[in-house]
Structure formats: structure tokens, C-alpha cells
Coordinates of C-alpha atoms in Angstrom, one line a residue:
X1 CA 17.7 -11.9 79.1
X2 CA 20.2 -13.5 81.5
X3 CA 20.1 -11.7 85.1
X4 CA 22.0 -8.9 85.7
X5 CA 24.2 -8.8 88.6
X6 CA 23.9 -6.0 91.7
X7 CA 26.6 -4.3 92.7
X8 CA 26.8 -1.6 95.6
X9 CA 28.9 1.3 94.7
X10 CA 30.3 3.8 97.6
X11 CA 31.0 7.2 95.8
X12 CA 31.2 10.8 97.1
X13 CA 29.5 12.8 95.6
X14 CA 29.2 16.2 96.1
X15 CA 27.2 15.6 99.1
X16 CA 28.8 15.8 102.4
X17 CA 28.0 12.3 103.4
X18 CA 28.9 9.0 101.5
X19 CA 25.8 7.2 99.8
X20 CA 25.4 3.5 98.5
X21 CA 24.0 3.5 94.8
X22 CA 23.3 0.8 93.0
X23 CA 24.4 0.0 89.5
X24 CA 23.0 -2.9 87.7
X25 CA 24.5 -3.4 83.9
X26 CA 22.3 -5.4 81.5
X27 CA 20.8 -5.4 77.5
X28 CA 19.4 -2.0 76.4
X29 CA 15.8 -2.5 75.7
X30 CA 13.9 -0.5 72.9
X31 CA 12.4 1.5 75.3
X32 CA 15.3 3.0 76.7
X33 CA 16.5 4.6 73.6
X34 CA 14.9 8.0 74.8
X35 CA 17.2 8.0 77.6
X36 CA 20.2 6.8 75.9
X37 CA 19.6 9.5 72.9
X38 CA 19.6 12.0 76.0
X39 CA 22.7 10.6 77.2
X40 CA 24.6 10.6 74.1
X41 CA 23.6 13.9 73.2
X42 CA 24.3 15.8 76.0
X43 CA 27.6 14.2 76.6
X44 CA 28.3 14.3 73.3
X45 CA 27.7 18.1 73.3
X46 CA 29.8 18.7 76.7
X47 CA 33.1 17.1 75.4
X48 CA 33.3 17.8 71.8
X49 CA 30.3 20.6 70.9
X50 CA 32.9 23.5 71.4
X51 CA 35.5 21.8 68.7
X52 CA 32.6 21.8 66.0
X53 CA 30.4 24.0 63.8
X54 CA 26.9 24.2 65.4
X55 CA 25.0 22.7 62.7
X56 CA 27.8 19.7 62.0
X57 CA 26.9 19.3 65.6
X58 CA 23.1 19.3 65.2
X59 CA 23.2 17.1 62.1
X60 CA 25.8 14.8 63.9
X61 CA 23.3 14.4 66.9
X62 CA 20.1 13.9 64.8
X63 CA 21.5 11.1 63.0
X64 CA 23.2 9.8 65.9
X65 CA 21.4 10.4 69.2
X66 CA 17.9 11.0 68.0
X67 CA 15.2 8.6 70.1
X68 CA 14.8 7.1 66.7
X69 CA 18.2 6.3 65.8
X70 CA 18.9 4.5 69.3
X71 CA 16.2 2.5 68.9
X72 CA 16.9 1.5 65.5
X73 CA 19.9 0.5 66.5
X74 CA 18.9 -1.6 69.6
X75 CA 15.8 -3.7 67.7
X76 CA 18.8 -4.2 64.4
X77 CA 21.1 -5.1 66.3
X78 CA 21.8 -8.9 64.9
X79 CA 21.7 -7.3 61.8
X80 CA 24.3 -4.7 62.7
X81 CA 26.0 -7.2 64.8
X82 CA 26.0 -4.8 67.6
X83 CA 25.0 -5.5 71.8
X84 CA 24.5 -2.2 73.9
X85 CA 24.4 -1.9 77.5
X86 CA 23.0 -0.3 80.2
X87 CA 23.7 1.0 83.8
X88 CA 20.7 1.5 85.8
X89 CA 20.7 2.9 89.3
X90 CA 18.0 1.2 92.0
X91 CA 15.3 2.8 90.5
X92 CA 15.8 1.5 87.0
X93 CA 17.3 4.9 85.5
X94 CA 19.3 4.5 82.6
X95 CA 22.8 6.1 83.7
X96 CA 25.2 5.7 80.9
X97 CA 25.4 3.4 78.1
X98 CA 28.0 1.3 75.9
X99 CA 28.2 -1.0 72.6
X100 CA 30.2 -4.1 71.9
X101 CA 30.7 -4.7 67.7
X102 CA 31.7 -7.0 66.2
X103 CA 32.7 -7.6 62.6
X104 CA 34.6 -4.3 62.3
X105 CA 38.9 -4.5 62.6
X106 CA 41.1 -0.7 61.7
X107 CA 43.9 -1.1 60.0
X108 CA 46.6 -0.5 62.8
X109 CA 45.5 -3.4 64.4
X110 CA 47.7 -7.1 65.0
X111 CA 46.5 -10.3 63.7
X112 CA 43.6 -11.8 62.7
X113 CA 40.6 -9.6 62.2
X114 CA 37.9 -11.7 62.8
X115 CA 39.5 -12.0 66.6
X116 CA 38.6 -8.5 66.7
X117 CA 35.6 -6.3 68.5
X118 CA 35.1 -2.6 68.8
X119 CA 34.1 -1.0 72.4
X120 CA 32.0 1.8 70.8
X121 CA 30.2 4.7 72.6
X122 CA 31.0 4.7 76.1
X123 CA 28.8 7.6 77.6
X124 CA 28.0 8.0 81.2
X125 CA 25.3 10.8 82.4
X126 CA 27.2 13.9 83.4
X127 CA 26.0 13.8 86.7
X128 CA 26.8 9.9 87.3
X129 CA 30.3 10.5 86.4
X130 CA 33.3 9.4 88.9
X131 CA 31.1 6.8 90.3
X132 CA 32.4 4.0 88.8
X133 CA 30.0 3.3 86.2
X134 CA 32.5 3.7 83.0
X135 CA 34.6 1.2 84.3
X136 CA 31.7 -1.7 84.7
X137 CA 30.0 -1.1 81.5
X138 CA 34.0 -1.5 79.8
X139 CA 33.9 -4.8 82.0
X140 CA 30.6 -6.2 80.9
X141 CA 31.6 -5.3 77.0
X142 CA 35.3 -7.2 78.0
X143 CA 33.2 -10.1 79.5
X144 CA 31.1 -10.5 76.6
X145 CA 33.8 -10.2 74.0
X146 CA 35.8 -12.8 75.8
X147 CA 33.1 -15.1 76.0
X148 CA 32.4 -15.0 72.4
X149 CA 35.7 -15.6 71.7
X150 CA 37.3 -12.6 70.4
X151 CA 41.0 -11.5 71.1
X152 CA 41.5 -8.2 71.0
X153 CA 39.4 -5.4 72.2
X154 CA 39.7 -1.6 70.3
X155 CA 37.8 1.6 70.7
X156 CA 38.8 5.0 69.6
X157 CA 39.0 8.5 72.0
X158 CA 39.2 11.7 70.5
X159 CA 42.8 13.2 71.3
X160 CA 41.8 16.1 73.5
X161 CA 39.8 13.9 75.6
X162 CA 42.2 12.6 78.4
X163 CA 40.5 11.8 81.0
X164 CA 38.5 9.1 78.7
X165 CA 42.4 7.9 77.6
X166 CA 43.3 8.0 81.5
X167 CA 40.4 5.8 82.3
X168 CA 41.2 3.4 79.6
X169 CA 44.7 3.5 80.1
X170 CA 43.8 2.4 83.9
X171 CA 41.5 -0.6 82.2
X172 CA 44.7 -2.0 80.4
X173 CA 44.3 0.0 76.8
X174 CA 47.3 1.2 74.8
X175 CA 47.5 3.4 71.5
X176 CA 47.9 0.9 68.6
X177 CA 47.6 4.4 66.2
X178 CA 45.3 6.6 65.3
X179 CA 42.6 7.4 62.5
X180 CA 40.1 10.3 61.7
X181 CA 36.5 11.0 63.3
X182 CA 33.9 13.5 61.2
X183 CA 31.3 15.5 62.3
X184 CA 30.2 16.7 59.1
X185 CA 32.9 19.1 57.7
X186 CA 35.3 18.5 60.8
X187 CA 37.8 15.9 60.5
X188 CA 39.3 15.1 63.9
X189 CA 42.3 12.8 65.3
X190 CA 41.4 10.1 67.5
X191 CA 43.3 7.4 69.5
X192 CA 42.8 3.7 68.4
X193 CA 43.5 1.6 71.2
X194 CA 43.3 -1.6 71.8
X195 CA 43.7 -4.7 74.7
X196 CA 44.2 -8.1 74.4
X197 CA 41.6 -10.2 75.9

């Protein structure tokens, strides 16, 4: 695994005082699936759990952001052509999480397909957000992307979710159209959008 640049990060928190954190970005290892599942879960659960049924919800989440699923996903993913990322603070935390795939195009989308990559599952920890940390795990994804050659970069966002559209609209993405996400019985409208590379 190629080393991961440090960068210092100058948020304010709710604390009175500023404070440096440290975010590094690098390849999710199997053994941080437990922290990811959390991740995903629990924002998964703040921004869309009210718009579901409780037991789409639970069925969506074990399937999804069990311990097991995430590290399925991480040790297959050559054969799912899929790289996750993620941010760790100083003390190697896992703070939020992201996944570049490739071989996957939606049907609103220009040219040639095989120029295309999905940004998939951006999640940060609730208590991480406004720090920054969205915006360099969508950089390394971009980075990667571009240096395997691809062309376009597209991701979906639920429609209610705006500030995840306002910080992709502030990382250079624009609505290309829009397709349906399920959670079980619940079919909702999401945003595809996409960004040349």
C-alpha cells in the first residue's frame, strides 16, 4: 500500500478554541470493516431512517452495513472491481469512508461507458462532519479515477439530501438526471450526477 499523505486540517468545532486534526486517506483494510459498518449505519440511519419503514430500514442495514458485509466487500474487491477509502484522524480512527467503482455507467450518462466510474457511499462520522473530510475522500476517489484513466465521474444523492448536493455541487458535480433508490418496499428519487475528469 502506497503511503498516504498527511494533511493538517484547522476546523472549529464546537469547542471554543481552534484545534489541528489530522486526516490521513488511504485503502480500507479488512479490519476496519467494523468501523465502517458503524459509520454507514448510523449515518445511514440519521439522513434517510425517518423516510423508511423500520424493518426496510433494518434489512437494508444488515445487508449493507453489517461487519460482515463491509468486509466482504473490502477482501472482493478485484472481483467487484471496487477500492474503498478511508480517513483516519492521528490516532488511526476510521472517520468516514468512500468507494470508487468501476465497470458500472446509468443510462443518463454521455459517451462512452467504459470511460465511466461511480463515487459510491460517501459517509463521514456524524461527529467528524464540517471538517473537511468529505471533500478529501471525493479527491482521493477523483485522483484515482483519473489515474486509471476514466472520464467521467457519477454518484447518486437522494433528493432531500441538500447539503450532500451542496457539497458536490461545490466539488464541480451537476445533475445529468435521476433514477430510483430502494430500501426494500420504498422506492425513492435520487440525483445522478456526474463530472468530467
Amino acid at each position: 500500500m502506497a503511503a498516504a499523505k498527511v494533511a493538517s486540517i484547522v476546523t472549529t468545532s464546537q469547542l471554543p478554541y481552534k484545534t489541528a486534526y489530522e486526516v490521513t486517506i488511504g485503502d480500507a483494510l479488512a479490519s476496519d470493516a467494523a468501523a465502517i459498518a458503524l459509520i454507514g449505519a448510523n449515518t445511514f440511519t440519521a439522513t434517510f431512517g425517518f423516510s423508511v419503514s423500520e424493518s426496510d430500514l433494518a434489512t437494508f442495514l444488515a445487508s449493507t452495513y453489517s461487519a460482515e458485509a463491509v468486509e466482504a466487500e473490502i477482501l472482493n474487491a478485484q472481483q467487484t472491481n471496487t477500492s474503498t477509502f478511508v480517513a483516519r484522524d492521528g490516532t488511526g480512527a476510521v472517520l468516514g469512508f468512500v468507494q470508487l467503482v468501476r465497470g458500472l455507467t446509468d443510462p443518463c450518462l454521455q459517451g462512452d461507458a467504459a470511460s465511466h466510474a461511480e463515487l459510491r457511499r460517501l459517509y463521514v462520522d456524524t461527529t467528524a462532519h464540517g471538517k473537511g473530510i468529505g471533500s478529501r475522500l471525493i479527491a482521493a476517489v477523483e485522483n484515482k479515477a483519473k489515474a486509471e484513466g476514466f472520464k467521467t465521474l457519477w454518484l447518486t444523492v437522494w433528493e432531500d439530501n441538500t447539503s450532500a448536493q451542496r457539497l458536490y455541487q461545490r466539488q464541480g458535480y451537476v445533475k445529468v438526471g435521476e433514477t430510483d433508490f430502494a430500501t426494500g418496499n420504498c422506492i425513492q428519487t435520487d440525483l445522478v450526477l456526474a463530472k468530467s475528469l
